[in-house]
Coordinates of C-alpha atoms in Angstrom, one line a residue:
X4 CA 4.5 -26.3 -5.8
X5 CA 3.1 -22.8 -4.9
X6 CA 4.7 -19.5 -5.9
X7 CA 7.3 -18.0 -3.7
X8 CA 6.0 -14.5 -4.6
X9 CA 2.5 -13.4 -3.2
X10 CA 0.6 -10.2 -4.2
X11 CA 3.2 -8.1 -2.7
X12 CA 6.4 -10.1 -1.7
X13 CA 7.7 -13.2 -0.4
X14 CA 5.9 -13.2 2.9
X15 CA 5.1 -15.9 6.0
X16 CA 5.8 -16.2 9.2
X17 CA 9.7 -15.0 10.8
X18 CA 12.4 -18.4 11.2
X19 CA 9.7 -20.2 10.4
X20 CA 8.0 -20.1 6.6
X21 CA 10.3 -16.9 6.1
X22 CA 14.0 -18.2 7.4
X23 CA 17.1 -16.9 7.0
X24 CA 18.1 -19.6 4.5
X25 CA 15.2 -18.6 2.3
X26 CA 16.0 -14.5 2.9
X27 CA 19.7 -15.2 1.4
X28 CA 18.8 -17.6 -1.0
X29 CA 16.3 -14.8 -2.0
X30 CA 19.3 -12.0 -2.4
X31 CA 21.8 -14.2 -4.1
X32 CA 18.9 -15.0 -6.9
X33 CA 17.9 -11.5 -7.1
X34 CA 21.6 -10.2 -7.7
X35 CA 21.6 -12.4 -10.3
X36 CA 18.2 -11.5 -12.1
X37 CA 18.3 -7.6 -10.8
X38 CA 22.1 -7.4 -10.6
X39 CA 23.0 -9.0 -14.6
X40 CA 23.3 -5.5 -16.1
X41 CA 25.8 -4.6 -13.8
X42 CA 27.9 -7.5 -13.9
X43 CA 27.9 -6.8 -17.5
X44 CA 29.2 -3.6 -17.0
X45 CA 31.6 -5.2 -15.0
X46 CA 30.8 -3.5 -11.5
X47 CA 29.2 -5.0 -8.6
X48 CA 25.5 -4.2 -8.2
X49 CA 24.6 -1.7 -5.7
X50 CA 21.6 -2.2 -4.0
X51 CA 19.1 -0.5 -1.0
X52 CA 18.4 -2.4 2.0
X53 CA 15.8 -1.1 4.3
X54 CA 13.0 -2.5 6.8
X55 CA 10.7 -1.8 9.3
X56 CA 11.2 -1.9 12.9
X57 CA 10.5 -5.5 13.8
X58 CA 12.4 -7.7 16.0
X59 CA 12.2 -10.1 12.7
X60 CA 13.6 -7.5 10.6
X61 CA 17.2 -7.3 12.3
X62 CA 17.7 -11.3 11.0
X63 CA 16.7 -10.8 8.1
X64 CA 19.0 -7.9 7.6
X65 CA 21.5 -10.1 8.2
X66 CA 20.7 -12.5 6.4
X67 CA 19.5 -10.5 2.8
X68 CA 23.2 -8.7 3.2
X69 CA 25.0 -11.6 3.8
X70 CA 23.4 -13.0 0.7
X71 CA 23.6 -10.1 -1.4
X72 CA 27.7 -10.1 -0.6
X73 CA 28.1 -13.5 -0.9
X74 CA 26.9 -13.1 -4.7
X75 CA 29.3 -10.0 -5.2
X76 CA 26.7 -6.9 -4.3
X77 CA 27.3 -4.0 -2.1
X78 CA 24.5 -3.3 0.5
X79 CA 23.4 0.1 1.3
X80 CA 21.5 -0.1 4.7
X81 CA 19.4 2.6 4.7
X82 CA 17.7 1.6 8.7
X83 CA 14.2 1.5 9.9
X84 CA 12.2 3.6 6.9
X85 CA 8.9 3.1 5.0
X86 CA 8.8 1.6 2.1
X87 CA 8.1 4.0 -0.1
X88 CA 11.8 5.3 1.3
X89 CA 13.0 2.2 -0.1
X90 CA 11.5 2.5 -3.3
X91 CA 12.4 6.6 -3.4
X92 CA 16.3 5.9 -2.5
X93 CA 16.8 3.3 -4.7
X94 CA 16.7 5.5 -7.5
X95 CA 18.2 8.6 -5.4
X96 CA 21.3 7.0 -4.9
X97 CA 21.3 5.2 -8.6
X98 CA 21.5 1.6 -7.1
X99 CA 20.6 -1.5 -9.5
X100 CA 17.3 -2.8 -7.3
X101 CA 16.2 -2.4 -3.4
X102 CA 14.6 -4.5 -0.6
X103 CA 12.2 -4.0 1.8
X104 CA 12.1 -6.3 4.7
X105 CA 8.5 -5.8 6.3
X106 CA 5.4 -7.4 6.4
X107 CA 2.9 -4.1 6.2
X108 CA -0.2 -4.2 8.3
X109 CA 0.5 -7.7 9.1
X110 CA 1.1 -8.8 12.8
X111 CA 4.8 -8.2 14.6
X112 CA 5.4 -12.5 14.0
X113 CA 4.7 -11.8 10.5
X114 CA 7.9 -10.6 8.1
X115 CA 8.1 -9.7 4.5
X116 CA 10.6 -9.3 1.2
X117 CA 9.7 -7.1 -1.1
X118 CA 12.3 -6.3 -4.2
X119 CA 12.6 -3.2 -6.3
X120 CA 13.9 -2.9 -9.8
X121 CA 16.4 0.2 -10.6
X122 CA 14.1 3.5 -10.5
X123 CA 12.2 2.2 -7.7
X124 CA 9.8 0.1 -9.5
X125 CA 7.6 -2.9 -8.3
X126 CA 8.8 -5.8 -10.3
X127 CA 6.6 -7.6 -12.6
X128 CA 5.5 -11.5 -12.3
X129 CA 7.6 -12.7 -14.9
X130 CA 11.1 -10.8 -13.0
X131 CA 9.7 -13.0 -9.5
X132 CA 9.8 -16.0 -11.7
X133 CA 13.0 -15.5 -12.7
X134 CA 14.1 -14.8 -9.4
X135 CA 12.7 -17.7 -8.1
X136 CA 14.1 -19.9 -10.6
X137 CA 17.5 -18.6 -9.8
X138 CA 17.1 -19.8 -6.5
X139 CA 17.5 -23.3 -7.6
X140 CA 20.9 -22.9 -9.7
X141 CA 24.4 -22.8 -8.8
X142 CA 24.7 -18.8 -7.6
X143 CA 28.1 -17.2 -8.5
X144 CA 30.8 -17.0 -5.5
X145 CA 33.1 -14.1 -6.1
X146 CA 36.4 -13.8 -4.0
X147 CA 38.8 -11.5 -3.0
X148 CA 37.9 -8.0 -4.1
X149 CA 35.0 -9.5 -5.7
X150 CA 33.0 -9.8 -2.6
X151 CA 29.9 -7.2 -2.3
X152 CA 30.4 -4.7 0.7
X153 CA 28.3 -3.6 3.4
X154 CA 27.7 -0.1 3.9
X155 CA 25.0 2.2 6.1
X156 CA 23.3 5.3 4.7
X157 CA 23.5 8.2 7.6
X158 CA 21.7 10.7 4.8
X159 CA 18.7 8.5 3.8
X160 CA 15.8 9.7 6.1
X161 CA 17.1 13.2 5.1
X162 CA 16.9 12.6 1.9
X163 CA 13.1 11.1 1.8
X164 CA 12.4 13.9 4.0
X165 CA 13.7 16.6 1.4
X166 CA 11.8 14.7 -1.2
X167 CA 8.6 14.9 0.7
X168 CA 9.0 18.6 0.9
X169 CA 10.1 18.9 -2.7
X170 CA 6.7 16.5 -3.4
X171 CA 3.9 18.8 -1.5
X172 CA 3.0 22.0 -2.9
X173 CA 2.1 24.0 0.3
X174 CA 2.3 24.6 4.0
X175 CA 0.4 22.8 7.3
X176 CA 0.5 26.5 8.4
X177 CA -2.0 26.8 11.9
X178 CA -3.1 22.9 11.6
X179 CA -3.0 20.5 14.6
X180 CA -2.5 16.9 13.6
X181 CA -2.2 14.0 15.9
X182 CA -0.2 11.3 13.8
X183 CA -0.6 7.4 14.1
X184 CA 2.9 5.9 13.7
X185 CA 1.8 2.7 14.0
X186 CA 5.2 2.0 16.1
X187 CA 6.2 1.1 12.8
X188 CA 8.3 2.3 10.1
X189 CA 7.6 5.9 9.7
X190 CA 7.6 6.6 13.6
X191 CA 10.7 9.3 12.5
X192 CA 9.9 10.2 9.4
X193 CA 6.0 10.7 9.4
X194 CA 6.0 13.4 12.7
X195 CA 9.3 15.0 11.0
X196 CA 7.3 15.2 7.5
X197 CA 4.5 17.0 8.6
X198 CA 5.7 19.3 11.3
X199 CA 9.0 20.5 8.5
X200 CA 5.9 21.6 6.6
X201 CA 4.3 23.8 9.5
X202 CA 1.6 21.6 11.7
X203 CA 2.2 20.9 15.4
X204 CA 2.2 17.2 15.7
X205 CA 1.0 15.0 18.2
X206 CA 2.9 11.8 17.7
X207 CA 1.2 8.4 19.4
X208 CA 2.3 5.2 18.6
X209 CA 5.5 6.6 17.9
X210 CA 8.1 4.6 19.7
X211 CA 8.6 1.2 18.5
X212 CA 10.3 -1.7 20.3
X213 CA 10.5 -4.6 17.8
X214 CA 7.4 -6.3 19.4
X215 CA 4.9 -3.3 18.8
X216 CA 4.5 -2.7 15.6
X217 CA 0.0 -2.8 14.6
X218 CA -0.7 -4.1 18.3
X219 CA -4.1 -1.6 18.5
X220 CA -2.7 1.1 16.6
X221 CA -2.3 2.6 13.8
X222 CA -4.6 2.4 10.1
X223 CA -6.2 -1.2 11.6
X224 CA -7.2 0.5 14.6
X225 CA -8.8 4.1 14.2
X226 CA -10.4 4.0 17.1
X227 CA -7.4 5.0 18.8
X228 CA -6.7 8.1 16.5
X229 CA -10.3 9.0 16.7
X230 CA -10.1 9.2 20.6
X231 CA -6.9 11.3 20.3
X232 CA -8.1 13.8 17.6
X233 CA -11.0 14.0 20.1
X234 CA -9.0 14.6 23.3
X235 CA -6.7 17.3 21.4
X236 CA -9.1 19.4 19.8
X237 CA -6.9 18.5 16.6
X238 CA -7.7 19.8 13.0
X239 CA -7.3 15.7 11.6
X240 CA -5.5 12.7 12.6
X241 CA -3.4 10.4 9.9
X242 CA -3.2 6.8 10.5
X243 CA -0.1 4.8 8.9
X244 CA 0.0 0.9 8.6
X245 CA 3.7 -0.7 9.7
X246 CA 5.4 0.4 6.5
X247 CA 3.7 3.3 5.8
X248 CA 2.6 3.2 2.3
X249 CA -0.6 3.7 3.5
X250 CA -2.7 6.7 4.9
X251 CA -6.0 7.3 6.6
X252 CA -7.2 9.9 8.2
X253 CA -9.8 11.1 11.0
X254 CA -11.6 14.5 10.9
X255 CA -12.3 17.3 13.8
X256 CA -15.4 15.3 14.8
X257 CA -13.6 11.8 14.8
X258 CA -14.9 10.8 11.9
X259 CA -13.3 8.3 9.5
X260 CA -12.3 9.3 6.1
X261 CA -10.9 6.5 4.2
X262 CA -9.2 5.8 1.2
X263 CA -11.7 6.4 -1.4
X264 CA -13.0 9.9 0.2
X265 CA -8.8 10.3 0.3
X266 CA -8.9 10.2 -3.7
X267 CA -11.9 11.8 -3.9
X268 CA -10.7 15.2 -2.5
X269 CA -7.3 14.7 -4.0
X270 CA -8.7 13.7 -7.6
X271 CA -10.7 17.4 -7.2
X272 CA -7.7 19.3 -6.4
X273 CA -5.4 17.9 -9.1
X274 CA -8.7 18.3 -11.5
X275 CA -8.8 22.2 -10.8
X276 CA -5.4 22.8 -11.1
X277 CA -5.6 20.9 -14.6
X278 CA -3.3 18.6 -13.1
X279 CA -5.4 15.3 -13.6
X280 CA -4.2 13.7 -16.7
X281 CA -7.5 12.8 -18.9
X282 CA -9.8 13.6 -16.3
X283 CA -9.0 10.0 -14.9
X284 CA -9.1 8.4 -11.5
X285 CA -7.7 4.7 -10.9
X286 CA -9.5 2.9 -8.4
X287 CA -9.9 -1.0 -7.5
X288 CA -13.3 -2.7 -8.2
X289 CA -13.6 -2.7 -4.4
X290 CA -14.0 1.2 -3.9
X291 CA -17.2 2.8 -2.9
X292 CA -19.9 3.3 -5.7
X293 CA -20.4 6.9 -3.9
X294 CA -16.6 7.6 -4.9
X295 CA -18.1 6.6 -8.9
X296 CA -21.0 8.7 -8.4
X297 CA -19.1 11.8 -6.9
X298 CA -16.5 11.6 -9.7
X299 CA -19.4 11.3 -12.1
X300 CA -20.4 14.4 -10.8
X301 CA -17.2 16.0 -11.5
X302 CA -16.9 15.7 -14.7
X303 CA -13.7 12.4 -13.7
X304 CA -13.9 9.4 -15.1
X305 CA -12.7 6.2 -12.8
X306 CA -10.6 3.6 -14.9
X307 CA -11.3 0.2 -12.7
X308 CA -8.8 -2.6 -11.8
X309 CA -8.6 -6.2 -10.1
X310 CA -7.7 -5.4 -6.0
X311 CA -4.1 -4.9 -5.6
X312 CA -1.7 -2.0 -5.5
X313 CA 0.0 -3.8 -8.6
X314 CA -2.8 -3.7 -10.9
X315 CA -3.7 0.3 -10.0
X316 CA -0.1 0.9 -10.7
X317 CA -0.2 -1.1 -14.3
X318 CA -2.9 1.1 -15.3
X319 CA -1.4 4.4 -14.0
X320 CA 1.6 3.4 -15.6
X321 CA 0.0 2.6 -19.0
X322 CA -2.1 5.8 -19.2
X323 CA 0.3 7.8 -17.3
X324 CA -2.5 9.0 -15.1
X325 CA -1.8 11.5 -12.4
X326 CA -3.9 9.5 -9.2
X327 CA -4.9 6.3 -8.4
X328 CA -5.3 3.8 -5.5
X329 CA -7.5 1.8 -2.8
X330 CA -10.5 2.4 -0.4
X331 CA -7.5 0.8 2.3
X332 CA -5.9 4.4 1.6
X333 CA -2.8 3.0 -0.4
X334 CA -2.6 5.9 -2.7
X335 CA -0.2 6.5 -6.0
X336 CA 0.9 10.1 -7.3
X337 CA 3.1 8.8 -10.0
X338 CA 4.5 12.4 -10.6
X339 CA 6.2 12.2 -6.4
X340 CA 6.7 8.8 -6.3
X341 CA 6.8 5.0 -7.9
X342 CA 4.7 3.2 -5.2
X343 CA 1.9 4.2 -2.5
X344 CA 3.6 6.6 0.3
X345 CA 1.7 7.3 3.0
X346 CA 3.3 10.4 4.7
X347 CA 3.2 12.1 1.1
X348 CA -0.3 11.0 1.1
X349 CA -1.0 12.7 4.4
X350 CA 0.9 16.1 3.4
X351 CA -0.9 16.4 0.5
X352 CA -4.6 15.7 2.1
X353 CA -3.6 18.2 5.0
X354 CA -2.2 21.0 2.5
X355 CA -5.7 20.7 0.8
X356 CA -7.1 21.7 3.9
X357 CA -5.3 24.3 4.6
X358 CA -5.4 25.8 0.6
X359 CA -9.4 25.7 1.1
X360 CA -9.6 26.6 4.5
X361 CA -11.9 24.2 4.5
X362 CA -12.5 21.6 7.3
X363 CA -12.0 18.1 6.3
X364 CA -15.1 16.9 7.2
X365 CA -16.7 19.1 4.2
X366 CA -14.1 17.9 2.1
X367 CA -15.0 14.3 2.8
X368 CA -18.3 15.4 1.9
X369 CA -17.8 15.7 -1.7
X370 CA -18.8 11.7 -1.5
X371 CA -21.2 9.9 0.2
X372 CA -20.2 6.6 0.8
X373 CA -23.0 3.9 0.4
X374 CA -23.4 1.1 3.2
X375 CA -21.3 -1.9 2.5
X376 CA -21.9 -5.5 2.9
X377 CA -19.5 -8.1 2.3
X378 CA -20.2 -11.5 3.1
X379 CA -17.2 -14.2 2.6
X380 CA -19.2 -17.5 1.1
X381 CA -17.1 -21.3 1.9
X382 CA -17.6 -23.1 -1.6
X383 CA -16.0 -26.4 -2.6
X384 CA -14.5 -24.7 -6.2
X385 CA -14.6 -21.0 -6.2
X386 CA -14.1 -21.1 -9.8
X387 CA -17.4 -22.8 -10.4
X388 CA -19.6 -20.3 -9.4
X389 CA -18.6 -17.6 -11.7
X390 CA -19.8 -20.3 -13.9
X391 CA -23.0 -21.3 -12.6
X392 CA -26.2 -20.2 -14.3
X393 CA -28.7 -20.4 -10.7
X394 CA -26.0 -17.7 -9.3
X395 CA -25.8 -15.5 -12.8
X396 CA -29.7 -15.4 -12.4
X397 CA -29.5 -14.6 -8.6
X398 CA -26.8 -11.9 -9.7
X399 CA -28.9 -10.1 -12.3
X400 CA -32.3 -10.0 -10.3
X401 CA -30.4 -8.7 -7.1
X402 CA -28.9 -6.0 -9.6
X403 CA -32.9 -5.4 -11.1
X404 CA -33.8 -4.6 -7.1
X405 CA -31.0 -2.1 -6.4
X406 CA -32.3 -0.5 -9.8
X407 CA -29.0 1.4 -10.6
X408 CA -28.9 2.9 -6.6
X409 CA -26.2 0.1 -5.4
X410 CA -24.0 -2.7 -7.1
X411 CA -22.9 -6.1 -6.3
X412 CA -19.5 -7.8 -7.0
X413 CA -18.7 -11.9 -6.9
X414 CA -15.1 -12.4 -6.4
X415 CA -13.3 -15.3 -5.7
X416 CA -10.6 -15.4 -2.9
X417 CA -7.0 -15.4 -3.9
X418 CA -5.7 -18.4 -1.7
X419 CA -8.8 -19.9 -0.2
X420 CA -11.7 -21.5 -1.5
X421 CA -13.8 -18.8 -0.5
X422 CA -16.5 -16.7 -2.5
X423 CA -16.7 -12.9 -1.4
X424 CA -19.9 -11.4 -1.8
X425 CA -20.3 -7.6 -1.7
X426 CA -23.3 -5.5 -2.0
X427 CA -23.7 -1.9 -1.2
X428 CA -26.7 0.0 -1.4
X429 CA -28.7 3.3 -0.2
X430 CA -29.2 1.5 3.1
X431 CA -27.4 -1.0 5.2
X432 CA -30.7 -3.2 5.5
X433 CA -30.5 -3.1 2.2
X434 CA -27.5 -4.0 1.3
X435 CA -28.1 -7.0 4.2
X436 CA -31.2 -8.4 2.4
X437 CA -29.3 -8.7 -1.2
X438 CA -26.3 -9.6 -0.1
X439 CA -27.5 -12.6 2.2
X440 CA -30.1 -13.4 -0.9
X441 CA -26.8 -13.9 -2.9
X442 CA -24.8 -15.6 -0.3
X443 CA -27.4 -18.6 -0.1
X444 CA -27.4 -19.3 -3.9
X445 CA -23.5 -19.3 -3.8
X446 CA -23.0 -21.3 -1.1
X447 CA -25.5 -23.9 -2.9
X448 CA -22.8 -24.5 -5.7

């Protein structure tokens, strides 16, 4: 049987793979797992319910309160916030663990369940185990005063925003940002965030419906941004996915800067303030070798993990680096906050701007970012190829070609039997030619 838990949450599609039934299955289990120290205590687990603004998300609402008072928790519903809110006001107001109900960048059909532990934290594999195996035992049913209540939070988007403010370190003084909302979860808090901190804002995408959320906007679709920065005369644009613990951005020319370019200037900054712990950058074995050479440069080293926001935040978390996070511009500043945030990403890009005077489109320029190829190769056993001598030979003569001015990484997919070939090099023909060279012998096995 496959594991409930993906890379990020329980995820499918809404009343269909992700039900009600399964949502309050899901909070009964986790009161139990999350909830234990509590119950010890003898107290009834307290725990932060928030989501993004899908039609979806009102159900399951319903259904992950229902199930967290049915096993003898109180709900705090904190509204439509992103999840980075989630993660921040589960340790602001000291509750035992929180939920997020979205499903990101995904499409409005598409619903999610993520869980955090007390402080805010992601949970680790063996806690979703748990969780999942509590699923299939017989779940506590409290009565009487025992039963969990259900209460709403009125102060929670002023709280994230006073924690945002707290978080930057300077003004949006004389900028013009247009802001991507993605008609998702930070359509409030995201134009309220950077306007407190002295931009004028042009909101788009800002006025979610339930059936909106990622249709043409928002981080998966730039183009839109870039066209409005364009129209406006704007300093930058900021693009959020549906939760917003992501941030890209588009320069005065309508330009995209992504995520890695994001670190890049950011790593600087904290580096000349003597704010980067170690002189280290996290970054995934998917960002840009020009991010590697600009760092280099810099005198920062860049500690590499496996793709996935859980892996950068291991690392950070066992170094206790100061920065890390993914060319998709989910970004971690462990010293403001315990997962990605996009609006705090956003401030702090557009403060660094403004503390320069600098246009962004200089700052991006600290990097050049090499073409990209990536090519995803159908195989009958992924895990055969990394095993496969013809492929290691095809591997270490297309490295001998790009002669230290490009790279190539073999990865396997996570759920399909798929090889993903990427090459990047000093040109995009380049990068073509190797990466199709590779493609063939993969394919082969």
């Amino acid at each position: 049987m496959a594991r409930l838990f993906g890379t990020d949450g329980v995820r499918g599609r809404a009343n269909d793979q992700l039900t009600a039934e399964l949502a309050l299955g899901l909070a009964s289990a986790a009161v139990c797992v999350l909830g234990a120290e509590a119950t010890q205590q003898n107290r009834r687990p307290r725990v932060v319910v928030g989501r993004d603004p899908r039609a979806s998300g009102e159900l399951l609402e319903s259904a992950l309160c229902a199930g967290l008072a049915a096993a003898g928790a109180d709900a705090i519903r904190v509204g439509v916030v992103p999840t980075p809110a989630v993660a921040f006001l589960t340790a602001d107001y000291g509750a035992d663990f929180g939920v997020m109900i979205s499903a990101s960048h995904n499409p409005m059909p598409d619903n999610g369940i993520k869980f955090f532990a007390a402080g805010g934290h992601k949970l680790a594999d063996d806690v979703e185990d748990a969780i999942e195996a509590a699923m299939s035992g017989e779940q506590p049913r409290p009565t009487g005063a025992g039963v969990g209540r259900l209460v709403d939070a009125p102060d929670a988007v002023d709280r994230y925003l006073a924690h945002l403010a707290q978080a930057g370190h300077g003004t949006l003084d004389g900028l013009t940002i247009v802001v991507d909302a993605a008609n998702g979860a930070a359509f409030e808090v995201a134009p309220k965030a950077y306007a407190a901190a002295g931009a004028q804002v042009i909101a788009i995408h800002a006025e979610p419906d339930g059936l909106n959320i990622n249709d043409g906007c928002g981080s998966t679709h730039l183009d839109v941004l870039q066209a409005a920065v364009l129209e406006h005369g704007a300093d930058l644009g900021l693009a959020h996915d549906g939760d917003a613990d992501r941030c890209l951005a588009v320069d005065s020319t309508g330009a995209v800067v992504d995520g890695d370019q994001i670190m890049a200037i950011l790593a600087l900054d904290l580096h000349e303030r003597g704010e980067l712990k170690d002189g280290v950058l996290v970054a995934t074995v998917m960002s840009n070798l020009g991010l590697h050479q600009a760092m280099t440069r810099a005198g920062i080293d860049v500690h590499v993990t496996g793709v996935g926001d859980r892996y950068v935040l291991e690392e950070l978390r066992a170094g206790g680096y100061s920065l890390g996070g993914e060319q998709s511009g989910h970004i971690v500043v462990p010293a403001a906050g315990t997962t990605g945030d996009g609006v705090l990403t956003g401030l702090l890009l557009a403060q660094r701007v403004v503390q320069t005077g600098t246009r962004l489109a200089e700052l991006a320029a600290v990097m050049t970012v090499l073409p990209q190829v990536l090519i995803n190769v159908p195989v009958s056993d992924k895990h055969a190829v990394a095993r496969d001598r013809a492929v290691a030979d095809a591997v270490s003569v297309a490295e001998s070609d790009l002669d230290g001015s490009g790279r190539i990484l073999l990865r396997p997919s996570g759920t399909e039997q798929l090889v993903r070939v990427m090459v990047e090099a000093e040109s995009a023909d380049a990068a073509q030619t190797v990466a199709q060279r590779v493609a063939e012998v993969v394919a082969a096995v």
